[in-house]
Coordinates of C-alpha atoms and ligand atoms in Angstrom, one line a residue:
M1 CA -51.5 -100.1 45.7
S2 CA -49.7 -103.4 46.1
N3 CA -46.5 -101.6 45.3
S4 CA -44.9 -101.9 48.8
T5 CA -46.3 -105.3 49.7
A6 CA -43.5 -107.8 50.2
I7 CA -44.2 -111.1 48.6
T8 CA -43.2 -114.0 50.8
K9 CA -44.0 -116.8 48.4
T10 CA -41.3 -118.5 46.3
I11 CA -41.9 -120.6 43.3
S12 CA -40.3 -123.4 41.3
L13 CA -40.4 -123.6 37.5
T14 CA -39.4 -127.2 37.2
N15 CA -42.7 -128.0 35.3
Y16 CA -41.5 -125.6 32.6
G17 CA -38.2 -127.3 32.4
I18 CA -36.4 -124.6 34.4
K19 CA -34.0 -126.4 36.7
H20 CA -32.4 -123.6 38.8
N21 CA -33.8 -121.5 41.6
N22 CA -32.4 -118.2 40.5
I23 CA -35.9 -116.8 40.3
K24 CA -37.0 -113.3 41.3
Y25 CA -40.7 -113.8 41.9
Q26 CA -43.3 -111.0 42.0
L27 CA -40.8 -108.2 42.7
T28 CA -42.3 -104.8 43.3
P29 CA -42.0 -102.2 40.5
D30 CA -39.6 -100.3 42.7
E31 CA -37.3 -103.3 43.0
L32 CA -37.4 -104.0 39.3
H33 CA -36.8 -100.3 38.5
Q34 CA -33.7 -100.4 40.8
I35 CA -32.4 -103.8 39.5
T36 CA -32.7 -102.5 35.9
I37 CA -30.6 -99.5 36.8
D38 CA -28.1 -101.5 38.8
N39 CA -27.6 -103.9 35.9
E40 CA -27.2 -100.9 33.5
L41 CA -30.2 -102.0 31.5
G42 CA -31.9 -98.6 31.9
V43 CA -31.7 -95.2 33.6
A44 CA -34.0 -93.0 35.6
S45 CA -35.4 -90.1 33.6
S46 CA -35.8 -86.7 35.3
L47 CA -39.6 -87.3 35.5
G48 CA -38.9 -90.4 37.7
A49 CA -39.9 -93.0 35.1
L50 CA -37.5 -95.7 34.1
A51 CA -36.1 -95.3 30.6
V52 CA -35.0 -98.3 28.5
N53 CA -34.1 -99.1 25.0
T54 CA -35.9 -102.2 23.6
G55 CA -33.0 -103.0 21.3
E56 CA -33.2 -104.1 17.6
F57 CA -37.0 -104.0 17.6
T58 CA -38.9 -100.9 18.6
G59 CA -42.3 -102.1 17.3
R60 CA -44.1 -105.4 16.7
S61 CA -43.0 -107.7 13.9
P62 CA -46.3 -109.0 12.4
R63 CA -44.5 -111.2 9.9
D64 CA -42.9 -113.1 12.7
R65 CA -46.1 -113.8 14.5
F66 CA -47.2 -117.5 14.3
I67 CA -50.0 -119.7 15.6
V68 CA -49.4 -123.4 16.2
K69 CA -51.7 -125.3 13.8
D70 CA -53.1 -128.3 15.7
E71 CA -56.4 -130.0 16.6
V72 CA -57.6 -126.9 18.6
T73 CA -56.8 -124.4 15.9
K74 CA -56.7 -126.0 12.5
D75 CA -60.4 -125.6 11.5
K76 CA -61.0 -122.3 13.4
I77 CA -58.2 -119.9 12.6
W78 CA -58.3 -117.7 9.5
W79 CA -54.9 -118.8 8.2
G80 CA -52.9 -116.5 5.9
D81 CA -50.4 -113.7 6.0
I82 CA -51.8 -112.5 9.3
N83 CA -52.2 -115.8 11.1
I84 CA -49.2 -117.8 9.9
P85 CA -49.2 -121.5 10.8
F86 CA -46.4 -123.1 12.8
E87 CA -45.8 -126.9 13.2
P88 CA -46.5 -128.3 16.7
Q89 CA -43.2 -130.3 16.6
S90 CA -41.2 -127.3 15.7
F91 CA -42.8 -125.4 18.5
D92 CA -41.9 -128.1 21.0
K93 CA -38.3 -128.1 19.8
L94 CA -38.0 -124.3 19.9
Y95 CA -39.6 -124.1 23.3
D96 CA -37.1 -126.6 24.7
K97 CA -34.2 -124.5 23.2
V98 CA -35.6 -121.3 24.7
I99 CA -35.9 -123.1 28.1
S100 CA -32.3 -124.3 27.8
Y101 CA -31.3 -120.7 27.1
L102 CA -33.3 -119.5 30.1
N103 CA -31.7 -122.2 32.3
E104 CA -28.5 -120.2 32.2
K105 CA -30.2 -116.9 33.3
E106 CA -31.6 -115.2 36.3
L107 CA -35.3 -115.0 35.7
F108 CA -38.1 -112.6 36.6
V109 CA -41.5 -114.2 37.1
R110 CA -44.8 -112.5 37.5
D111 CA -48.2 -113.9 38.2
A112 CA -51.0 -111.7 36.9
Y113 CA -54.3 -111.9 35.1
A114 CA -56.2 -110.5 32.1
C115 CA -59.9 -109.5 32.0
A116 CA -61.2 -107.2 34.7
D117 CA -64.6 -109.0 34.7
P118 CA -64.4 -111.8 37.3
L119 CA -66.5 -114.0 35.0
Y120 CA -63.9 -114.0 32.3
K121 CA -60.7 -113.7 34.3
M122 CA -57.7 -115.5 32.9
N123 CA -54.6 -116.1 35.0
I124 CA -51.2 -115.5 33.3
R125 CA -47.7 -116.3 34.4
V126 CA -45.0 -114.2 32.7
I127 CA -41.4 -115.5 32.7
N128 CA -39.0 -112.7 31.7
E129 CA -35.3 -112.7 31.0
Y130 CA -35.1 -108.9 31.7
P131 CA -36.2 -107.1 34.9
W132 CA -37.8 -104.2 32.9
S133 CA -39.9 -106.5 30.8
N134 CA -41.2 -108.0 34.0
M135 CA -42.0 -104.5 35.3
F136 CA -43.9 -103.9 32.0
S137 CA -45.9 -107.1 32.8
Y138 CA -46.7 -105.6 36.2
N139 CA -47.9 -102.4 34.6
M140 CA -49.9 -103.8 31.8
F141 CA -51.6 -106.9 33.2
L142 CA -54.1 -106.9 36.1
R143 CA -52.6 -107.3 39.5
P144 CA -53.8 -110.1 41.8
T145 CA -54.2 -109.6 45.5
E146 CA -51.9 -111.3 48.0
E147 CA -54.7 -113.7 48.8
E148 CA -55.3 -114.6 45.2
L149 CA -51.5 -115.2 44.8
Q150 CA -51.5 -117.8 47.6
S151 CA -53.5 -120.2 45.5
F152 CA -52.6 -118.9 42.0
D153 CA -53.0 -121.4 39.2
P154 CA -51.6 -120.0 35.9
E155 CA -53.7 -120.8 32.8
W156 CA -51.5 -119.2 30.2
T157 CA -47.8 -118.6 30.3
V158 CA -45.7 -116.0 28.4
V159 CA -42.1 -117.1 28.0
N160 CA -40.2 -114.0 27.0
A161 CA -36.5 -114.4 26.0
P162 CA -35.4 -111.2 24.1
G163 CA -31.8 -112.4 24.1
F164 CA -32.5 -115.7 22.5
M165 CA -31.9 -115.8 18.7
A166 CA -33.6 -118.4 16.6
D167 CA -31.9 -120.1 13.7
A168 CA -34.5 -119.8 11.0
K169 CA -33.3 -122.7 8.9
I170 CA -33.5 -125.1 11.9
D171 CA -36.3 -123.6 14.0
G172 CA -38.9 -123.0 11.4
T173 CA -39.1 -119.3 12.0
R174 CA -38.7 -116.6 9.4
Q175 CA -35.7 -115.0 11.0
H176 CA -34.2 -114.7 14.5
N177 CA -37.2 -113.2 16.3
F178 CA -40.6 -114.8 16.8
A179 CA -43.9 -114.5 18.7
I180 CA -45.7 -117.8 18.7
L181 CA -49.1 -118.7 20.2
N182 CA -49.8 -122.3 21.2
F183 CA -53.4 -122.8 22.2
T184 CA -53.0 -126.4 23.2
R185 CA -50.1 -125.8 25.5
K186 CA -51.4 -122.3 26.4
I187 CA -48.0 -120.7 25.9
A188 CA -47.0 -117.4 24.2
L189 CA -43.4 -117.9 23.2
V190 CA -41.6 -114.6 22.4
G191 CA -37.9 -114.5 21.5
G192 CA -35.3 -112.4 19.7
T193 CA -37.2 -109.2 20.4
G194 CA -37.2 -107.0 23.4
Y195 CA -40.2 -105.0 22.2
T196 CA -42.6 -105.2 25.1
G197 CA -45.7 -104.8 22.9
E198 CA -45.2 -108.4 21.8
I199 CA -46.0 -109.5 25.4
K200 CA -49.3 -107.7 25.7
K201 CA -50.4 -108.2 22.1
G202 CA -49.6 -111.9 22.4
I203 CA -52.1 -112.3 25.2
F204 CA -54.6 -110.0 23.4
S205 CA -54.4 -112.3 20.3
A206 CA -55.0 -115.4 22.5
L207 CA -58.1 -113.8 24.0
N208 CA -59.3 -112.7 20.6
F209 CA -59.5 -116.4 19.8
I210 CA -60.7 -117.8 23.2
L211 CA -63.4 -115.2 24.1
P212 CA -65.5 -115.3 21.0
T213 CA -65.0 -119.1 20.4
F214 CA -65.8 -120.3 23.9
K215 CA -67.4 -117.5 25.9
N216 CA -69.5 -115.5 23.5
V217 CA -67.6 -112.3 24.4
L218 CA -66.7 -109.9 21.6
P219 CA -63.0 -108.9 21.9
M220 CA -62.2 -105.4 20.6
H221 CA -59.1 -103.4 19.8
C222 CA -60.5 -100.3 21.4
S223 CA -60.3 -97.9 24.3
A224 CA -63.2 -97.1 26.6
N225 CA -64.4 -94.6 29.2
I226 CA -67.5 -93.8 31.1
G227 CA -69.3 -90.6 31.8
E228 CA -70.9 -89.2 34.9
D229 CA -74.3 -90.6 33.9
G230 CA -72.8 -94.1 33.6
D231 CA -72.8 -94.1 29.8
T232 CA -69.9 -96.0 28.3
A233 CA -68.1 -94.9 25.1
I234 CA -65.7 -97.1 23.1
F235 CA -63.1 -95.9 20.6
F236 CA -61.9 -98.2 17.9
G237 CA -58.9 -97.3 15.8
L238 CA -55.6 -98.5 14.4
S239 CA -52.3 -97.5 15.8
G240 CA -51.8 -93.7 16.2
T241 CA -55.4 -92.8 15.5
G242 CA -56.0 -91.6 19.1
K243 CA -57.5 -94.5 21.2
T244 CA -55.2 -93.7 24.2
T245 CA -55.2 -90.0 23.7
L246 CA -58.9 -89.5 23.4
S247 CA -60.1 -92.1 26.0
T248 CA -57.9 -90.3 28.6
D249 CA -60.4 -87.5 29.2
P250 CA -60.4 -85.6 32.5
N251 CA -64.2 -85.5 32.4
R252 CA -64.8 -89.2 32.0
K253 CA -63.5 -92.2 33.9
L254 CA -61.0 -94.2 32.0
I255 CA -61.8 -98.0 31.6
G256 CA -58.9 -98.8 29.4
D257 CA -56.8 -97.6 26.5
D258 CA -56.5 -100.6 24.1
E259 CA -58.2 -104.0 24.6
H260 CA -61.7 -104.7 25.8
G261 CA -64.4 -107.4 25.8
W262 CA -68.1 -106.8 25.3
T263 CA -70.0 -109.5 27.3
P264 CA -73.4 -111.2 26.7
E265 CA -74.4 -109.4 30.0
N266 CA -73.8 -106.2 27.9
S267 CA -70.9 -104.8 29.9
V268 CA -67.5 -103.8 28.6
F269 CA -64.4 -104.8 30.5
N270 CA -60.7 -104.1 30.1
F271 CA -58.4 -106.9 29.5
E272 CA -55.5 -105.0 30.9
G273 CA -54.3 -103.2 34.1
G274 CA -52.3 -100.4 32.4
C275 CA -51.8 -98.2 29.4
Y276 CA -49.2 -98.0 26.7
A277 CA -49.2 -94.5 25.3
K278 CA -47.3 -93.1 22.4
V279 CA -45.1 -90.2 23.5
I280 CA -44.0 -88.7 20.2
N281 CA -44.3 -84.9 20.6
L282 CA -46.1 -85.4 23.9
S283 CA -46.6 -82.1 25.8
S284 CA -47.9 -81.4 29.3
E285 CA -50.2 -78.6 27.9
K286 CA -52.0 -80.7 25.3
E287 CA -52.1 -84.1 27.2
P288 CA -51.6 -83.3 30.9
E289 CA -53.0 -86.6 32.1
I290 CA -50.7 -88.8 30.1
Y291 CA -47.8 -86.5 30.8
G292 CA -48.6 -86.7 34.5
A293 CA -48.6 -90.5 34.4
I294 CA -44.9 -90.5 33.5
K295 CA -43.4 -90.8 37.0
K296 CA -41.7 -93.5 39.1
G297 CA -43.4 -96.8 38.1
A298 CA -43.7 -95.9 34.5
I299 CA -41.4 -97.2 31.8
L300 CA -40.3 -95.0 28.9
E301 CA -39.2 -96.8 25.7
N302 CA -36.7 -95.6 23.1
V303 CA -36.8 -92.0 24.0
I304 CA -33.8 -89.6 23.8
M305 CA -32.7 -87.8 26.9
D306 CA -30.0 -85.3 27.8
D307 CA -27.3 -86.0 30.5
A308 CA -29.7 -84.8 33.2
G309 CA -32.4 -87.3 32.1
N310 CA -34.7 -84.7 30.5
V311 CA -36.6 -86.4 27.7
D312 CA -36.9 -84.7 24.3
F313 CA -40.3 -86.0 23.2
G314 CA -39.8 -84.5 19.8
D315 CA -36.7 -86.6 19.1
T316 CA -37.5 -89.6 17.0
S317 CA -34.0 -90.6 16.2
I318 CA -34.5 -94.2 17.6
T319 CA -38.1 -94.6 16.4
Q320 CA -41.4 -92.7 15.9
N321 CA -42.9 -95.3 18.1
T322 CA -41.6 -94.0 21.4
R323 CA -43.8 -95.2 24.3
V324 CA -44.6 -95.2 27.9
S325 CA -46.2 -97.9 29.9
Y326 CA -47.9 -97.2 33.3
P327 CA -50.3 -98.9 35.6
I328 CA -53.8 -97.5 35.1
Y329 CA -53.8 -96.0 38.6
H330 CA -51.3 -93.4 37.3
I331 CA -54.3 -91.7 35.8
E332 CA -56.5 -89.9 38.2
N333 CA -60.0 -90.4 36.8
I334 CA -60.4 -94.1 36.4
Q335 CA -63.2 -96.6 36.7
Q336 CA -62.4 -99.4 39.2
P337 CA -62.8 -102.2 38.5
S338 CA -62.3 -101.5 34.8
I339 CA -65.9 -102.4 33.7
G340 CA -68.5 -100.2 32.1
K341 CA -72.2 -100.9 31.4
N342 CA -74.6 -99.1 29.1
V343 CA -72.7 -98.6 25.9
K344 CA -74.2 -95.5 24.3
N345 CA -71.6 -94.3 21.7
I346 CA -69.0 -96.0 19.5
F347 CA -66.3 -93.9 17.8
F348 CA -64.3 -95.2 14.8
L349 CA -61.1 -93.2 14.8
T350 CA -59.2 -92.8 11.6
A351 CA -56.1 -90.7 10.9
D352 CA -57.0 -89.8 7.3
A353 CA -53.8 -88.5 5.7
F354 CA -55.7 -87.7 2.5
G355 CA -57.5 -85.1 4.5
V356 CA -60.9 -85.8 2.9
L357 CA -63.0 -87.5 5.5
P358 CA -65.1 -85.2 7.7
P359 CA -63.7 -84.6 11.2
I360 CA -66.9 -86.1 12.7
S361 CA -69.8 -87.8 11.0
K362 CA -72.6 -90.0 12.0
L363 CA -72.9 -93.5 10.6
T364 CA -76.0 -95.6 9.8
P365 CA -75.8 -99.3 11.1
A366 CA -74.9 -100.4 7.6
Q367 CA -72.2 -97.8 7.3
A368 CA -70.9 -98.8 10.7
A369 CA -70.6 -102.4 9.6
Y370 CA -68.9 -101.4 6.4
H371 CA -66.3 -99.2 8.2
F372 CA -65.7 -101.8 10.9
I373 CA -64.9 -104.5 8.3
S374 CA -62.8 -102.0 6.3
G375 CA -60.8 -100.6 9.3
Y376 CA -59.4 -97.6 7.4
T377 CA -56.5 -95.4 8.4
A378 CA -53.7 -93.9 6.5
K379 CA -49.9 -94.1 6.8
V380 CA -48.0 -91.0 6.0
A381 CA -45.2 -91.5 3.6
G382 CA -41.7 -92.2 4.7
T383 CA -39.4 -89.5 5.8
E384 CA -37.6 -89.2 2.5
A385 CA -37.7 -85.6 1.3
G386 CA -40.3 -84.9 -1.4
V387 CA -42.4 -88.0 -0.8
V388 CA -45.7 -86.8 0.5
E389 CA -48.3 -89.2 -1.0
P390 CA -50.2 -90.8 1.8
Q391 CA -50.8 -94.6 1.8
P392 CA -54.2 -96.0 2.7
S393 CA -54.0 -98.7 5.2
F394 CA -56.9 -101.1 5.8
S395 CA -57.0 -103.5 8.8
A396 CA -60.3 -105.4 9.4
C397 CA -62.0 -104.7 12.7
F398 CA -59.4 -102.0 13.3
G399 CA -57.0 -104.7 14.5
A400 CA -56.5 -107.5 11.9
P401 CA -53.0 -108.4 13.2
F402 CA -54.5 -109.5 16.5
M403 CA -57.5 -111.3 15.2
P404 CA -57.1 -115.0 14.7
L405 CA -60.7 -115.6 13.4
H406 CA -62.2 -114.4 10.2
P407 CA -63.1 -110.6 10.4
T408 CA -66.8 -111.3 9.7
V409 CA -67.0 -113.3 13.0
Y410 CA -66.2 -110.1 15.0
A411 CA -68.2 -107.9 12.6
E412 CA -71.4 -110.0 13.0
M413 CA -71.0 -110.0 16.8
L414 CA -70.5 -106.2 16.8
S415 CA -73.5 -105.5 14.5
K416 CA -75.7 -107.6 16.8
K417 CA -74.5 -105.8 19.9
M418 CA -74.9 -102.4 18.2
Q419 CA -78.5 -103.2 17.3
E420 CA -79.4 -104.6 20.8
S421 CA -78.0 -101.6 22.7
G422 CA -79.1 -98.9 20.2
V423 CA -75.7 -97.2 20.1
D424 CA -74.8 -94.2 18.1
V425 CA -71.8 -94.7 15.9
W426 CA -69.5 -91.9 14.8
L427 CA -66.6 -91.7 12.4
I428 CA -63.9 -89.4 13.6
N429 CA -61.0 -88.2 11.4
T430 CA -58.1 -87.4 13.7
G431 CA -55.8 -87.0 10.7
W432 CA -55.4 -84.2 8.2
T433 CA -57.5 -81.2 7.3
G434 CA -57.1 -78.4 4.7
G435 CA -55.3 -80.7 2.3
P436 CA -53.5 -84.0 2.4
Y437 CA -50.4 -84.8 4.5
G438 CA -47.7 -82.4 3.3
V439 CA -50.2 -79.7 2.4
G440 CA -52.8 -79.6 5.1
K441 CA -52.2 -80.1 8.8
R442 CA -53.2 -82.5 11.6
M443 CA -56.6 -81.9 13.1
E444 CA -56.2 -80.0 16.3
L445 CA -56.6 -82.2 19.3
K446 CA -58.8 -79.6 21.1
Y447 CA -61.3 -79.7 18.2
T448 CA -61.4 -83.5 18.1
R449 CA -62.0 -83.4 21.9
A450 CA -64.8 -80.8 21.5
M451 CA -66.5 -82.9 18.7
I452 CA -66.4 -86.0 20.9
S453 CA -67.8 -84.2 23.9
A454 CA -70.6 -82.8 21.8
A455 CA -71.4 -86.2 20.4
L456 CA -71.4 -87.7 24.0
S457 CA -73.6 -85.0 25.4
G458 CA -76.1 -85.0 22.6
E459 CA -75.4 -81.5 21.6
L460 CA -75.0 -82.4 17.9
G461 CA -78.8 -82.4 17.6
L462 CA -78.7 -86.0 16.5
Y463 CA -82.3 -86.4 15.7
N464 CA -82.9 -83.3 13.7
Y465 CA -82.1 -84.0 10.1
D466 CA -81.6 -80.3 9.3
N467 CA -78.5 -80.3 11.5
Y468 CA -76.7 -82.6 9.1
H469 CA -75.4 -82.6 5.6
I470 CA -75.0 -85.9 3.8
H471 CA -71.5 -86.0 2.3
S472 CA -71.8 -86.4 -1.4
V473 CA -68.9 -88.9 -1.7
F474 CA -68.8 -90.8 1.5
G475 CA -72.6 -90.8 2.2
V476 CA -72.0 -90.1 5.9
A477 CA -73.9 -87.4 7.9
Q478 CA -71.8 -84.4 8.7
P479 CA -73.0 -82.0 11.4
R480 CA -73.3 -78.4 10.3
E481 CA -72.4 -77.0 13.7
C482 CA -70.6 -78.2 16.8
P483 CA -70.0 -76.3 20.0
G484 CA -66.3 -75.3 20.5
V485 CA -65.4 -75.9 16.8
P486 CA -65.3 -73.3 14.0
T487 CA -68.0 -74.2 11.5
S488 CA -65.5 -74.2 8.6
V489 CA -63.5 -77.1 10.2
L490 CA -66.6 -79.4 10.0
S491 CA -66.7 -79.5 6.2
P492 CA -63.4 -81.0 4.8
R493 CA -64.1 -79.6 1.3
T494 CA -64.3 -76.1 2.6
T495 CA -61.0 -76.4 4.4
W496 CA -59.2 -77.2 1.1
N497 CA -60.1 -74.1 -0.8
D498 CA -59.9 -76.1 -4.0
D499 CA -62.9 -78.2 -4.9
E500 CA -61.4 -80.0 -7.8
A501 CA -58.3 -81.2 -5.8
Y502 CA -60.6 -82.2 -2.9
Y503 CA -62.9 -84.4 -5.1
T504 CA -60.0 -85.9 -7.0
T505 CA -58.4 -86.9 -3.7
A506 CA -61.7 -88.1 -2.2
F507 CA -62.2 -90.3 -5.2
K508 CA -58.7 -91.8 -4.8
L509 CA -59.7 -92.8 -1.3
T510 CA -63.1 -94.2 -2.3
N511 CA -61.4 -96.3 -4.9
A512 CA -59.0 -97.7 -2.3
F513 CA -62.0 -98.5 -0.1
R514 CA -63.7 -100.3 -2.9
E515 CA -60.6 -102.2 -3.9
N516 CA -60.0 -103.3 -0.3
F517 CA -63.7 -104.4 0.3
K518 CA -63.6 -106.8 -2.7
K519 CA -62.3 -109.6 -0.4
F520 CA -65.3 -109.2 1.9
E521 CA -68.0 -108.7 -0.7
N522 CA -69.2 -112.3 -0.6
Y523 CA -69.7 -112.1 3.2
A524 CA -71.5 -108.8 3.3
S525 CA -75.2 -108.1 2.7
E526 CA -76.3 -105.7 0.0
E527 CA -77.1 -103.2 2.7
I528 CA -73.6 -103.3 4.2
R529 CA -72.0 -103.1 0.7
R530 CA -74.0 -99.9 0.2
G531 CA -72.6 -98.6 3.5
G532 CA -69.3 -97.7 1.7
P533 CA -68.5 -94.5 -0.2
Q534 CA -71.1 -93.9 -2.9
R535 CA -69.2 -92.2 -5.6
Y536 CA -66.0 -93.4 -7.3
A537 CA -63.6 -92.1 -9.8
F538 CA -63.8 -93.5 -13.3
Ligands
LIG601 P1 -51.9 -97.6 19.5 O1 -52.9 -98.6 19.1 O2 -50.6 -97.8 18.8 O3 -51.7 -97.6 21.0 P2 -53.6 -95.2 19.7 O4 -54.8 -95.4 18.9 O5 -53.7 -95.4 21.1 O6 -52.4 -96.2 19.1 P3 -52.5 -92.7 20.4 O7 -51.4 -93.2 21.3 O8 -53.7 -92.1 21.1 O9 -53.0 -93.8 19.4 O10 -51.8 -91.7 19.4 C1 -52.4 -90.6 18.8 C2 -51.3 -89.6 18.5 O11 -51.8 -88.6 17.6 C3 -50.8 -88.9 19.8 O12 -49.4 -88.7 19.6 C4 -51.6 -87.6 19.7 O13 -50.9 -86.6 20.5 C5 -51.6 -87.3 18.3 N1 -52.7 -86.4 17.8 C6 -52.5 -85.3 17.1 N2 -53.7 -84.7 16.8 C7 -54.7 -85.6 17.3 C8 -56.1 -85.5 17.2 N3 -56.8 -84.6 16.6 N4 -56.8 -86.6 17.8 C9 -56.1 -87.6 18.4 N5 -54.7 -87.6 18.5 C10 -54.0 -86.7 17.9
LIG602 MN1 -52.9 -96.8 22.5

């Protein structure tokens, strides 16, 4: 790839207010890897990948994510706890402060783009304080050719200053860290946090406003891959439910692991040029493709290593959210460019820690709309001993923190697309079986993979009613048999060995669904409202 290409161009950042020329423009990943090590900001792991610590923040900080409220945004954004307004004047002042700070620093600048479909391509310039954050930008965004670089005109700019601390009282932020989107100036301003996910999710959030508002493209928090017959599958799901894991399938070409758009031309394109995989408990046996992608060029975040640089993937002493970023070409079986046509199957992934949802079930269009608006997964309780009660977690469109518009905007677009393309929609529980978290165990990855393969190949006997059982609580259609999966695993109630406990817990979950859906009831048709669980506890 363009890894070894020497870039001859130099750039000036005077129009951003940067007065110096201490700018490292478009360095190769190898150069950035080396500079990071030379500056003692990271080390090489034994697998070859660079390993860094992101500092105080090892995850995104949703409460410190703001959108500038101005003429472009004021009437369009769904303002609230998720999309928190920020004053334009405060933004301008804070931006100038960040720029003054960066005027004292060596800077790493990368020109890149988002959106693999040429029709929707958006040029991005990323200005980083740290070399490894710039290498992350190389990995995660799409990489322009040398020719494209000669006439590169950046549309959006990410200004990333992890070492800059805001003064909340003066700057209008909540605390010292912030991620602010300004749609008029087309800037994502990220400061006070070194967590790289803020960079990629900043641009994702921007696209989640721009694409549906101006281009009639549905943006989705999902992964995607494509089969040998050219059929595309997409996988929605909240963090940790398996988007990256399950889309990385040796038998299907990977389109992307996290952010996609569905176009009016009915194709699905990746926004990104790389993957950002969780590495907690990663093993080469269970996930050989992801494990194999961890080599020179990849960046490991917040992992624990021994003196020889061997990573202990089971060690979560810094965070549970240990990660690796790599350019998509670290995976062997990929679709290039990252575009798929002919969407045939949609999977909603949920890690149900109550252990009551079937491991695979088929949804009607109304159920699909209901589950998409609900966006259910569960959080397992904290690590305190004895606390095992799971917490339901609902996030509309399986990605509310990144969705600037009202969820029903995305839901309506998806419903229409599902209808037009006649897709099959499946609900997959990648979470617990045999009991809730603490009692049962996590669904085996090999079974989830087998169920998804069977759904994709048509082996689930989709159009024969006798092959399915309608779940008495959730109303979804549960296959009775599935190749490669013990029959007992398919019925969650059977795995519990305690009907009463199963139903009590199932009703707990249905009540949580109903409670959460109240805020959408006025927007949803009678049919969609009936797509939810049918029986509740009293
Ligand atoms: P994010 O949005 O944060 O990137 P994600 O949806 O991509 O999250 P993954 O990175 O795929 O989530 O994480 C799923 C995790 O769950 C992985 O660590 C995977 O090994 C583990 N896992 C265990 N059992 C299963 C299963 N049955 N199906 C999917 N993943 C499983
Ligand atoms: Mn992922």
